[in-house]
Amino acid sequence: MNAPFKPTDPLDAPLWDLSDLYASREDPRIAADLERTRALVEALGALQTQLVAARAEPEVLGERLARAAELYEQSADVLGGLGAYAFLAASTNRSDAAAQGFEATIREKAAVLATPTVWLTLEINQLEDAEIEAAAEAHPAAAKWTPWFRRVRAMKPHELSQELETFLSERMPISAQWPRLFDETLAAMAVKSGKEDLTLSEALNRLSDPRPARRKSAAEGLSEALAARASTMALVLNTVAADKALEDRWRGFKRPADSRHLANEVDGDAVDAMAEAVAEAYPRLSHRYYALKAQAMGLPKLNQWDRNAPLELGAPRAFDWSQGREIVLESFADLGGEFAERAGGFFEKPWIDGRARPGKQSGAYAHPVTSNRHPYVFLNWMGERRDVLTLAHELGHGVHQTLAAGQGSLLADTPLTLAETASIFAEGLTFDRLLKTAPKSEQRGLLAGRIEDGLNTVVRQIAFHRFETRFHDERANGEVPVERIGELWLEEMGGSLGPAVTLNAGYEHWWSYVSHFVHAPFYVYAYAFGDLLVAALMETRAKDPAGFTPLYRELLAGGGSKGYVEALAPFGLNPRDPAFWTIGTKRLERLIDQFEDQVKAGA
């Protein structure tokens, strides 16, 4: 019988210290910064109408554009720090009503202060391209902001009147209450598993337990807990989708994902082609792998809770926090000393909150805050291999954010097409180190884990994207009943997992814990985009590791100053070529080939 998996003591993992932002909710600097923002916004407002007025004077226009962008960024930085503090503090204790109320209040106050700046992008878009180009040439300080002007002008066809833009800005904090309800509902949820009450994070973690009975108990408990809340979550999802559709209709977006594509600076047809390519590969990837895994486990089929079950005969290796830190930093050092040094700073200073505890929301993220501050990393450390990879993933984001900070907040902001690059790359390097240092008895299990991570990042996220697309399409015709949402979920997940996986009763409710559907509609395809992009970068690195590092550093340090096509050109990669996307799927197929050989050999 398998020994039980015993996660490391969660007290090993650190808590962050947010005092670099503010000491507490009562910190007098909060009121002072709100007032400072008001003054910056007033100074910016003095330039209203002055951009258009100078359109025939390139040097004057350039000076005013540069000044406006600087004031806009400065005000955004102050509000960004306030919002980050409120969010970070609330995310570690979603059961604290005062923390949630403070976050909502800051969001409302920030909206009131930021709303008077909506004129700026509208007025920039009254100018002609040639006028902005002449201004940037006549006044070099304005040229710095050219990439931001490009993004602003991409939105020109979808802008509304100043009155409507003001209304939407003021309404934003109210719309954000729906994601708040989603978060608080999940944070308060107790999952019954035997005699235990598990948090959502603990229940999901239990699905990797080597003992089938524990996996089944956690999965059935989670199905029951989600079913009890499904009607509430369906209301949230329907409302978020309807709210989005209303704004999209006014802005003239034809498809629900189009606004996300625009923000990502990617063509929607390219995303559709990627999604279709991955779906077409389901039989060669996920269907084939899960059939092999069932064979390796001696099962005719896998239950859905067996999907990420370990293959090791004994308990999987547990990692304490210091071990996870060492592995991740060594992996970053493989890219160069600077990468390890930047990642090490997150450990040396209290910039990571890794300790799992009741009330803390599930999941993981790296919050950039603003370019004139440092990022923070959030995760729920349980001591498993996947936690080591999650730590590497989020620190990849964090290092990316520190490298891009020199661009300033407006230009450091990276489109999702590139935002997952550093995180997935760091995860891949860390897995390579885990595999290299593992005893032979663990290597098959690690290979399986790497394949599953790839399937979860590419296949699963594309299945999420297809589910989300179908849901939004149906929502356009009226509210989608919770039963129908479950049907869509089962159809898409069943199609992606294949005939070797049984979707057990209750699984139809599991869409309701995926936060991206509520917080960031149509975000999920970025994970697949990033994974396939990173596969191409890793193939490039294998040919010339030393030559790759400076190009990679330049890519990350560029932040959002370049589109993804331009940013990848130095590597000789062209993401507009359909063959580009097959590099990643073929890389994953090769891993499955290795796994199949091991299964056939009885390894």
Coordinates of C-alpha atoms in Angstrom, one line a residue:
M1 CA 0.0 0.0 0.0
N2 CA 1.2 3.5 -0.8
A3 CA 2.3 5.5 2.2
P4 CA 0.3 8.7 2.8
F5 CA 1.7 11.9 1.4
K6 CA 2.7 14.2 4.2
P7 CA 3.1 17.8 3.1
T8 CA 5.7 19.9 4.7
D9 CA 4.7 22.1 7.6
P10 CA 3.0 25.1 6.0
L11 CA 4.7 27.2 8.7
D12 CA 7.9 26.7 6.8
A13 CA 6.6 29.0 4.1
P14 CA 6.9 32.8 4.6
L15 CA 4.4 35.6 5.1
W16 CA 5.0 38.8 3.2
D17 CA 5.4 42.2 4.8
L18 CA 3.4 44.9 3.0
S19 CA 4.8 47.8 5.0
D20 CA 6.9 48.8 2.0
L21 CA 3.5 50.0 0.7
Y22 CA 1.6 51.0 3.9
A23 CA 1.9 50.1 7.5
S24 CA -1.8 49.4 8.0
R25 CA -5.3 50.5 6.8
E26 CA -4.9 53.4 9.2
D27 CA -1.6 54.6 7.8
P28 CA -1.8 58.4 7.3
R29 CA 0.2 58.0 4.0
I30 CA -3.0 56.6 2.4
A31 CA -4.9 59.8 2.8
A32 CA -1.8 61.8 1.8
D33 CA -1.4 59.7 -1.4
L34 CA -5.0 60.1 -2.3
E35 CA -4.5 63.9 -2.0
R36 CA -1.3 63.7 -4.0
T37 CA -3.1 61.9 -6.8
R38 CA -5.8 64.6 -6.8
A39 CA -3.1 67.2 -7.4
L40 CA -1.5 65.2 -10.2
V41 CA -4.8 64.7 -11.9
E42 CA -5.5 68.5 -11.6
A43 CA -2.1 69.2 -13.2
L44 CA -2.9 66.8 -16.0
G45 CA -6.4 68.3 -16.4
A46 CA -4.8 71.7 -17.2
L47 CA -3.5 70.2 -20.4
Q48 CA -7.0 69.3 -21.6
T49 CA -7.6 70.7 -25.1
Q50 CA -4.0 71.8 -25.3
L51 CA -2.9 68.8 -27.3
V52 CA -5.3 69.4 -30.1
A53 CA -4.6 73.1 -30.0
A54 CA -0.9 72.4 -30.7
R55 CA -1.4 69.9 -33.5
A56 CA 0.2 72.3 -36.0
E57 CA 3.3 72.9 -33.8
P58 CA 5.2 69.6 -33.6
E59 CA 7.7 70.8 -30.9
V60 CA 5.0 72.2 -28.7
L61 CA 2.8 69.2 -29.2
G62 CA 5.7 66.9 -28.4
E63 CA 6.4 68.8 -25.2
R64 CA 2.8 68.6 -24.1
L65 CA 2.4 64.9 -25.0
A66 CA 5.5 64.0 -22.9
R67 CA 4.2 66.1 -20.0
A68 CA 0.8 64.6 -20.2
A69 CA 2.1 61.0 -20.3
E70 CA 4.4 61.7 -17.3
L71 CA 1.6 63.1 -15.2
Y72 CA -0.7 60.3 -16.2
E73 CA 1.9 57.6 -15.2
Q74 CA 2.7 59.4 -11.9
S75 CA -0.9 59.4 -10.9
A76 CA -1.4 55.8 -12.0
D77 CA 1.6 54.8 -9.9
V78 CA 0.2 56.3 -6.7
L79 CA -3.2 54.8 -7.3
G80 CA -1.6 51.5 -8.3
G81 CA 0.3 51.3 -5.0
L82 CA -2.9 52.0 -3.1
G83 CA -4.9 49.4 -5.0
A84 CA -2.2 46.8 -4.8
Y85 CA -1.9 47.2 -1.0
A86 CA -5.7 46.8 -0.6
F87 CA -5.8 43.8 -2.9
L88 CA -2.8 42.0 -1.5
A89 CA -4.0 42.4 2.1
A90 CA -7.5 41.2 1.2
S91 CA -6.3 38.2 -0.8
T92 CA -4.7 36.6 2.2
N93 CA -7.8 36.9 4.3
R94 CA -11.0 36.7 2.3
S95 CA -13.0 36.0 5.4
D96 CA -12.1 39.3 6.9
A97 CA -15.0 41.7 6.2
A98 CA -13.0 44.8 7.1
A99 CA -10.2 43.9 4.6
Q100 CA -12.7 43.3 1.9
G101 CA -14.5 46.5 2.6
F102 CA -11.3 48.4 2.6
E103 CA -10.4 47.0 -0.8
A104 CA -13.8 48.0 -2.2
T105 CA -13.5 51.5 -0.7
I106 CA -10.0 52.1 -2.2
R107 CA -11.3 50.9 -5.5
E108 CA -14.2 53.4 -5.4
K109 CA -12.0 56.3 -4.3
A110 CA -9.4 55.4 -7.0
A111 CA -12.1 55.4 -9.7
V112 CA -13.3 58.8 -8.6
L113 CA -9.8 60.2 -8.8
A114 CA -8.9 58.5 -12.1
T115 CA -12.1 59.3 -13.9
P116 CA -11.2 62.9 -14.8
T117 CA -8.2 61.6 -16.8
V118 CA -10.4 59.8 -19.4
W119 CA -10.0 62.9 -21.7
L120 CA -6.4 62.1 -22.3
T121 CA -6.6 59.0 -24.5
L122 CA -9.7 60.5 -26.2
E123 CA -7.7 63.6 -27.1
I124 CA -4.6 61.7 -28.2
N125 CA -6.9 59.9 -30.6
Q126 CA -8.2 63.1 -32.1
L127 CA -4.6 63.6 -33.4
E128 CA -3.4 62.1 -36.7
D129 CA -0.6 59.5 -36.8
A130 CA 1.6 61.9 -38.8
E131 CA 1.1 64.7 -36.1
I132 CA 2.2 62.4 -33.3
E133 CA 5.2 61.2 -35.3
A134 CA 6.3 64.7 -36.1
A135 CA 5.9 65.7 -32.4
A136 CA 8.0 62.7 -31.3
E137 CA 10.7 63.7 -33.8
A138 CA 10.7 67.4 -32.8
H139 CA 10.7 66.7 -29.1
P140 CA 12.7 63.5 -28.2
A141 CA 11.2 63.2 -24.7
A142 CA 7.9 62.4 -26.4
A143 CA 9.4 59.6 -28.5
K144 CA 9.8 57.5 -25.4
W145 CA 6.0 57.1 -25.2
T146 CA 5.6 55.9 -28.8
P147 CA 4.7 52.3 -27.8
W148 CA 2.1 53.6 -25.3
F149 CA 0.6 55.9 -28.0
R150 CA 0.4 52.8 -30.2
R151 CA -1.7 51.0 -27.7
V152 CA -3.9 54.0 -27.0
R153 CA -4.5 54.5 -30.8
A154 CA -5.4 50.8 -31.2
M155 CA -8.5 51.5 -29.1
K156 CA -9.5 54.5 -31.2
P157 CA -12.2 52.6 -33.3
H158 CA -13.8 51.4 -30.0
E159 CA -13.8 54.6 -28.0
L160 CA -17.0 56.2 -26.8
S161 CA -17.9 59.8 -25.9
Q162 CA -16.2 61.4 -22.9
E163 CA -19.5 61.2 -21.0
L164 CA -19.8 57.5 -21.6
E165 CA -16.2 56.8 -20.9
T166 CA -16.6 58.7 -17.6
F167 CA -19.7 56.7 -16.8
L168 CA -17.9 53.4 -17.4
S169 CA -14.9 54.4 -15.3
E170 CA -17.2 55.4 -12.4
R171 CA -19.1 52.1 -12.7
M172 CA -16.0 49.9 -12.7
P173 CA -15.8 49.5 -8.9
I174 CA -19.4 48.5 -8.7
S175 CA -18.9 45.9 -11.4
A176 CA -15.9 44.6 -9.4
Q177 CA -18.2 43.5 -6.6
W178 CA -19.2 40.4 -8.6
P179 CA -15.6 39.0 -8.6
R180 CA -15.5 40.0 -4.9
L181 CA -18.6 37.8 -4.3
F182 CA -16.9 35.0 -6.2
D183 CA -13.7 35.2 -4.2
E184 CA -15.5 35.4 -0.8
T185 CA -17.7 32.5 -1.6
L186 CA -14.8 30.2 -2.5
A187 CA -12.7 31.4 0.4
A188 CA -15.5 30.6 2.9
M189 CA -16.2 27.2 1.4
A190 CA -15.4 24.1 3.5
V191 CA -14.9 20.9 1.6
K192 CA -15.9 17.8 3.5
S193 CA -13.5 14.9 3.1
G194 CA -14.1 12.2 5.6
K195 CA -13.8 13.8 9.0
E196 CA -11.9 16.8 7.7
D197 CA -12.9 20.2 6.5
L198 CA -10.6 21.3 3.7
T199 CA -10.1 24.7 2.0
L200 CA -10.4 24.8 -1.8
S201 CA -6.6 24.8 -2.1
E202 CA -6.3 21.8 0.2
A203 CA -9.0 19.9 -1.6
L204 CA -7.3 20.5 -5.0
N205 CA -4.0 19.6 -3.5
R206 CA -5.5 16.3 -2.2
L207 CA -6.1 15.3 -5.9
S208 CA -2.4 14.5 -6.1
D209 CA -2.4 12.2 -3.1
P210 CA -1.1 8.7 -3.9
R211 CA -4.0 7.0 -2.2
P212 CA -7.1 6.6 -4.4
A213 CA -9.5 6.8 -1.5
R214 CA -8.3 10.2 -0.4
R215 CA -8.4 11.5 -3.9
K216 CA -11.9 10.3 -4.4
S217 CA -13.1 11.6 -1.0
A218 CA -11.7 15.1 -1.7
A219 CA -13.1 15.2 -5.2
E220 CA -16.6 14.1 -4.1
G221 CA -16.5 16.6 -1.3
L222 CA -15.4 19.3 -3.7
S223 CA -18.2 18.4 -6.1
E224 CA -20.7 18.6 -3.3
A225 CA -19.4 21.9 -2.0
L226 CA -19.4 23.4 -5.5
A227 CA -22.9 22.1 -6.3
A228 CA -24.3 23.8 -3.2
R229 CA -22.9 27.1 -4.5
A230 CA -23.4 26.6 -8.3
S231 CA -26.5 28.7 -8.6
T232 CA -24.7 31.7 -7.0
M233 CA -21.6 31.2 -9.2
A234 CA -23.9 30.9 -12.3
L235 CA -25.4 34.2 -11.4
V236 CA -22.0 35.8 -11.0
L237 CA -20.8 34.3 -14.3
N238 CA -23.9 35.3 -16.2
T239 CA -23.8 38.9 -14.8
V240 CA -20.1 39.3 -15.6
A241 CA -20.7 38.1 -19.1
A242 CA -23.8 40.3 -19.6
D243 CA -21.9 43.3 -18.3
K244 CA -19.0 42.6 -20.6
A245 CA -21.4 42.1 -23.6
L246 CA -23.1 45.5 -22.9
E247 CA -19.8 47.4 -23.0
D248 CA -18.5 45.4 -26.0
R249 CA -21.7 46.2 -27.9
W250 CA -21.3 49.9 -27.3
R251 CA -17.7 49.8 -28.3
G252 CA -18.3 47.8 -31.4
F253 CA -16.5 44.6 -30.6
K254 CA -18.0 41.8 -32.7
R255 CA -17.0 38.8 -30.7
P256 CA -16.7 38.4 -26.9
A257 CA -12.9 37.8 -27.0
D258 CA -12.1 40.7 -29.3
S259 CA -11.4 43.2 -26.6
R260 CA -8.9 40.8 -25.0
H261 CA -7.2 40.2 -28.3
L262 CA -6.9 44.0 -28.8
A263 CA -5.3 44.4 -25.4
N264 CA -3.0 41.5 -26.1
E265 CA -2.0 43.1 -29.5
V266 CA -2.8 39.8 -31.2
D267 CA -5.0 39.0 -34.1
G268 CA -8.1 37.0 -33.1
D269 CA -7.8 34.7 -36.2
A270 CA -4.3 33.7 -34.9
V271 CA -5.7 32.8 -31.5
D272 CA -8.5 30.8 -33.2
A273 CA -5.9 29.0 -35.4
M274 CA -3.9 28.1 -32.3
A275 CA -7.0 26.9 -30.4
E276 CA -8.0 24.8 -33.4
A277 CA -4.5 23.4 -33.8
V278 CA -4.4 22.3 -30.2
A279 CA -7.9 20.8 -30.3
E280 CA -7.0 18.9 -33.5
A281 CA -4.0 17.5 -31.5
Y282 CA -6.1 16.2 -28.6
P283 CA -6.0 12.6 -29.7
R284 CA -2.2 12.7 -30.1
L285 CA -1.7 14.5 -26.8
S286 CA -4.2 14.2 -23.9
H287 CA -6.2 11.2 -25.2
R288 CA -3.1 9.2 -25.9
Y289 CA -1.4 10.1 -22.6
Y290 CA -4.3 9.4 -20.3
A291 CA -4.9 6.0 -21.9
L292 CA -1.2 5.2 -21.2
K293 CA -1.5 6.5 -17.7
A294 CA -4.5 4.3 -17.0
Q295 CA -2.5 1.3 -18.4
A296 CA 0.5 2.3 -16.1
M297 CA -1.9 2.4 -13.1
G298 CA -3.5 -0.9 -14.0
L299 CA -6.9 0.7 -14.5
P300 CA -9.3 0.3 -17.4
K301 CA -10.1 4.1 -17.3
L302 CA -9.1 7.0 -15.1
N303 CA -11.6 8.7 -12.8
Q304 CA -11.3 12.5 -13.2
W305 CA -9.7 12.6 -9.8
D306 CA -6.9 10.3 -11.1
R307 CA -5.9 12.8 -13.8
N308 CA -3.0 14.2 -11.7
A309 CA -2.4 11.2 -9.4
P310 CA 1.2 10.3 -8.8
L311 CA 2.6 7.1 -10.4
E312 CA 5.2 6.5 -7.6
L313 CA 4.8 3.4 -5.6
G314 CA 5.6 5.2 -2.4
A315 CA 4.8 8.7 -1.2
P316 CA 5.9 11.4 -3.6
R317 CA 8.9 13.4 -2.5
A318 CA 8.0 16.3 -0.2
F319 CA 9.9 19.6 -0.3
D320 CA 10.3 21.9 2.6
W321 CA 10.5 25.7 1.8
S322 CA 14.3 25.8 1.9
Q323 CA 14.6 22.9 -0.5
G324 CA 12.1 24.6 -2.9
R325 CA 14.0 27.8 -2.7
E326 CA 17.4 26.1 -3.5
I327 CA 16.0 24.2 -6.5
V328 CA 14.4 27.3 -8.0
L329 CA 17.4 29.6 -7.5
E330 CA 19.7 27.0 -9.0
S331 CA 17.4 26.8 -12.0
F332 CA 17.4 30.5 -12.4
A333 CA 21.2 30.5 -12.2
D334 CA 21.2 28.2 -15.3
L335 CA 20.2 31.4 -17.2
G336 CA 22.8 33.5 -15.6
G337 CA 23.8 35.1 -12.2
E338 CA 21.6 38.1 -12.6
F339 CA 18.4 36.0 -12.9
A340 CA 19.2 34.1 -9.7
E341 CA 20.1 37.3 -7.9
R342 CA 16.8 39.0 -8.9
A343 CA 14.9 35.9 -7.8
G344 CA 16.8 35.6 -4.6
G345 CA 15.8 39.1 -3.6
F346 CA 12.2 37.9 -3.2
F347 CA 13.4 35.4 -0.5
E348 CA 15.8 37.7 1.2
K349 CA 13.1 40.3 1.6
P350 CA 9.6 39.5 2.8
W351 CA 8.0 39.7 -0.7
I352 CA 6.5 36.2 -0.8
D353 CA 3.3 35.0 1.0
G354 CA 3.5 31.2 0.6
R355 CA 1.8 30.0 3.8
A356 CA -1.5 28.3 3.2
R357 CA -4.2 29.1 5.8
P358 CA -7.9 29.4 6.2
G359 CA -9.4 32.5 4.6
K360 CA -6.6 32.8 2.1
Q361 CA -7.8 32.7 -1.5
S362 CA -6.6 29.8 -3.6
G363 CA -4.2 30.0 -6.5
A364 CA -1.0 31.9 -7.1
Y365 CA 0.1 35.1 -8.7
A366 CA 2.9 37.7 -9.0
H367 CA 1.6 41.3 -8.5
P368 CA 3.8 43.9 -10.2
V369 CA 2.4 46.8 -8.1
T370 CA 4.0 49.6 -10.1
S371 CA 7.4 50.1 -11.8
N372 CA 8.7 52.3 -8.9
R373 CA 7.9 49.6 -6.3
H374 CA 8.8 45.9 -6.1
P375 CA 6.5 43.0 -7.0
Y376 CA 5.0 40.5 -4.5
V377 CA 4.5 36.8 -5.0
F378 CA 1.5 34.9 -3.7
L379 CA 1.0 31.1 -3.5
N380 CA -0.3 28.3 -1.2
W381 CA 2.8 26.1 -0.4
M382 CA 1.9 22.5 0.4
G383 CA 5.4 21.0 -0.3
E384 CA 4.6 19.1 -3.5
R385 CA 6.6 19.0 -6.7
R386 CA 3.9 21.2 -8.3
D387 CA 4.4 23.8 -5.6
V388 CA 8.1 24.0 -6.5
L389 CA 7.1 24.6 -10.1
T390 CA 4.4 27.1 -9.1
L391 CA 7.1 29.0 -7.1
A392 CA 9.3 29.0 -10.1
H393 CA 6.4 30.1 -12.3
E394 CA 5.5 33.1 -10.2
L395 CA 9.1 34.1 -9.6
G396 CA 9.5 34.1 -13.3
H397 CA 6.8 36.7 -13.4
G398 CA 8.5 38.6 -10.6
V399 CA 11.9 38.6 -12.3
H400 CA 10.3 39.7 -15.5
Q401 CA 8.5 42.6 -13.7
T402 CA 11.8 43.8 -12.1
L403 CA 13.6 43.7 -15.4
A404 CA 10.9 45.6 -17.2
A405 CA 10.5 48.2 -14.4
G406 CA 13.0 50.5 -16.0
Q407 CA 10.5 51.1 -18.8
G408 CA 8.1 52.9 -16.4
S409 CA 4.7 51.5 -15.5
L410 CA 2.9 52.4 -18.8
L411 CA 5.6 50.7 -20.9
A412 CA 6.5 47.9 -18.5
D413 CA 2.9 46.5 -18.7
T414 CA 3.3 43.4 -20.9
P415 CA 0.5 42.1 -23.1
L416 CA -0.6 38.6 -22.2
T417 CA 1.0 37.3 -25.4
L418 CA 4.4 37.8 -23.7
A419 CA 3.3 38.0 -20.0
E420 CA 3.5 34.2 -19.5
T421 CA 6.9 33.8 -21.2
A422 CA 9.2 34.2 -18.3
S423 CA 7.0 32.3 -15.9
I424 CA 6.6 29.2 -18.1
F425 CA 10.3 29.4 -19.1
A426 CA 11.3 29.4 -15.4
E427 CA 9.0 26.5 -14.7
G428 CA 10.5 24.5 -17.6
L429 CA 14.1 25.1 -16.3
T430 CA 13.0 24.0 -12.8
F431 CA 11.5 20.8 -14.1
D432 CA 14.6 20.0 -16.0
R433 CA 16.6 20.3 -12.8
L434 CA 14.1 18.2 -10.8
L435 CA 14.4 15.5 -13.5
K436 CA 18.1 15.7 -13.7
T437 CA 18.6 15.3 -9.9
A438 CA 15.9 12.7 -9.3
P439 CA 16.8 9.1 -8.5
K440 CA 15.9 6.7 -11.3
S441 CA 12.9 5.3 -9.4
E442 CA 11.3 8.7 -9.5
Q443 CA 12.0 9.6 -13.1
R444 CA 8.9 8.0 -14.7
G445 CA 6.7 9.8 -12.2
L446 CA 8.5 13.1 -12.9
L447 CA 8.2 12.6 -16.7
A448 CA 4.5 12.0 -16.2
G449 CA 4.2 15.1 -14.1
R450 CA 6.0 17.2 -16.8
I451 CA 3.6 15.9 -19.4
E452 CA 0.6 16.6 -17.2
D453 CA 1.9 20.2 -16.6
G454 CA 2.1 20.6 -20.3
L455 CA -1.4 19.2 -20.9
N456 CA -2.8 21.4 -18.1
T457 CA -1.1 24.5 -19.6
V458 CA -1.9 23.9 -23.3
V459 CA -4.8 21.4 -23.7
R460 CA -6.7 22.2 -20.5
Q461 CA -6.5 26.0 -21.0
I462 CA -7.6 25.7 -24.6
A463 CA -10.6 23.6 -23.4
F464 CA -11.3 26.4 -20.9
H465 CA -11.1 28.9 -23.7
R466 CA -13.5 26.9 -25.9
F467 CA -15.9 26.5 -22.9
E468 CA -15.7 30.2 -22.2
T469 CA -16.3 31.1 -25.8
R470 CA -19.4 28.9 -26.1
F471 CA -20.8 30.2 -22.8
H472 CA -20.5 33.9 -23.9
D473 CA -22.0 33.1 -27.3
E474 CA -25.0 31.5 -25.6
R475 CA -25.2 34.3 -23.0
A476 CA -25.8 36.7 -25.9
N477 CA -29.3 35.1 -26.3
G478 CA -30.2 35.3 -22.6
E479 CA -29.2 34.0 -19.2
V480 CA -27.6 30.5 -19.4
P481 CA -29.0 28.1 -16.7
V482 CA -26.6 26.5 -14.4
E483 CA -27.5 23.1 -15.9
R484 CA -26.6 24.3 -19.3
I485 CA -23.3 25.7 -18.1
G486 CA -22.5 22.3 -16.7
E487 CA -23.3 20.6 -20.0
L488 CA -21.0 23.0 -21.9
W489 CA -18.3 22.3 -19.3
L490 CA -18.6 18.5 -19.6
E491 CA -18.6 18.6 -23.4
E492 CA -15.4 20.7 -23.7
M493 CA -13.6 18.9 -20.9
G494 CA -14.7 15.5 -22.1
G495 CA -13.5 16.4 -25.6
S496 CA -10.1 17.5 -24.3
L497 CA -9.5 14.6 -21.8
G498 CA -10.7 11.8 -24.1
P499 CA -12.3 8.4 -23.7
A500 CA -9.8 7.2 -21.1
V501 CA -11.1 9.6 -18.4
T502 CA -14.5 9.2 -16.7
L503 CA -16.1 12.5 -15.8
N504 CA -17.7 11.5 -12.6
A505 CA -21.0 12.7 -11.2
G506 CA -20.6 16.2 -9.8
Y507 CA -17.8 17.2 -12.2
E508 CA -20.3 19.4 -14.1
H509 CA -19.9 22.0 -11.3
W510 CA -16.1 22.3 -11.5
W511 CA -16.2 25.3 -13.8
S512 CA -17.3 27.3 -10.8
Y513 CA -13.9 27.5 -9.1
V514 CA -11.9 28.8 -12.2
S515 CA -11.3 32.4 -11.2
H516 CA -10.2 33.6 -14.6
F517 CA -13.7 33.2 -16.0
V518 CA -14.8 35.9 -13.6
H519 CA -11.8 38.1 -13.0
A520 CA -10.3 38.2 -16.5
P521 CA -12.6 36.8 -19.3
F522 CA -10.6 35.2 -22.1
Y523 CA -7.3 35.4 -20.2
V524 CA -6.8 31.6 -20.3
Y525 CA -5.6 31.2 -23.8
A526 CA -2.6 33.2 -22.9
Y527 CA -1.2 30.2 -20.9
A528 CA -1.4 28.0 -24.0
F529 CA 0.0 30.8 -26.1
G530 CA 2.9 31.3 -23.6
D531 CA 3.7 27.6 -23.3
L532 CA 3.9 27.0 -27.0
L533 CA 6.0 30.2 -27.4
V534 CA 8.3 29.1 -24.6
A535 CA 8.7 25.7 -26.3
A536 CA 10.0 27.5 -29.4
L537 CA 12.4 29.6 -27.2
M538 CA 13.7 26.5 -25.4
E539 CA 14.5 24.8 -28.7
T540 CA 16.4 28.0 -29.7
R541 CA 18.3 28.1 -26.4
A542 CA 19.3 24.4 -26.8
K543 CA 21.2 25.4 -30.0
D544 CA 23.2 28.2 -28.3
P545 CA 22.7 28.7 -24.5
A546 CA 25.3 31.4 -24.1
G547 CA 24.0 33.5 -27.1
F548 CA 20.4 33.0 -25.9
T549 CA 20.7 34.6 -22.5
P550 CA 21.3 38.3 -23.5
L551 CA 18.6 38.1 -26.1
Y552 CA 16.2 36.7 -23.6
R553 CA 17.1 39.4 -21.0
E554 CA 16.4 42.0 -23.6
L555 CA 13.1 40.4 -24.4
L556 CA 12.0 40.6 -20.8
A557 CA 13.4 44.0 -20.1
G558 CA 11.5 45.4 -23.0
G559 CA 8.2 44.9 -21.1
G560 CA 5.4 46.0 -23.4
S561 CA 7.5 48.4 -25.5
K562 CA 7.4 45.9 -28.4
G563 CA 4.7 43.7 -29.9
Y564 CA 5.3 39.9 -29.6
V565 CA 6.1 39.6 -33.3
E566 CA 8.8 42.3 -33.1
A567 CA 10.1 41.0 -29.8
L568 CA 10.6 37.4 -31.1
A569 CA 12.3 38.5 -34.3
P570 CA 15.9 38.5 -32.8
F571 CA 15.4 34.8 -32.1
G572 CA 14.6 34.0 -35.7
L573 CA 11.0 33.0 -34.7
N574 CA 7.9 34.1 -36.6
P575 CA 4.7 33.4 -34.6
R576 CA 2.7 34.4 -37.7
D577 CA 3.9 31.1 -39.4
P578 CA 1.4 28.3 -38.6
A579 CA 4.4 26.0 -38.2
F580 CA 5.5 28.0 -35.2
W581 CA 2.8 26.5 -33.1
T582 CA 3.6 22.9 -33.9
I583 CA 7.0 23.3 -32.3
G584 CA 5.4 23.1 -28.9
T585 CA 2.9 20.4 -29.6
K586 CA 5.6 18.2 -31.2
R587 CA 7.8 18.8 -28.1
L588 CA 5.0 17.5 -25.9
E589 CA 4.4 14.5 -28.2
R590 CA 8.1 13.6 -27.8
L591 CA 7.7 13.5 -24.1
I592 CA 4.6 11.2 -24.5
D593 CA 6.7 9.0 -26.8
Q594 CA 9.2 8.6 -24.0
F595 CA 6.5 7.8 -21.5
E596 CA 5.0 5.2 -23.8
D597 CA 8.3 3.5 -24.1
Q598 CA 8.6 3.3 -20.3
V599 CA 5.1 1.9 -20.0
K600 CA 5.7 -0.7 -22.6
A601 CA 8.9 -1.7 -20.9
G602 CA 7.2 -1.9 -17.6
A603 CA 9.5 0.7 -16.1

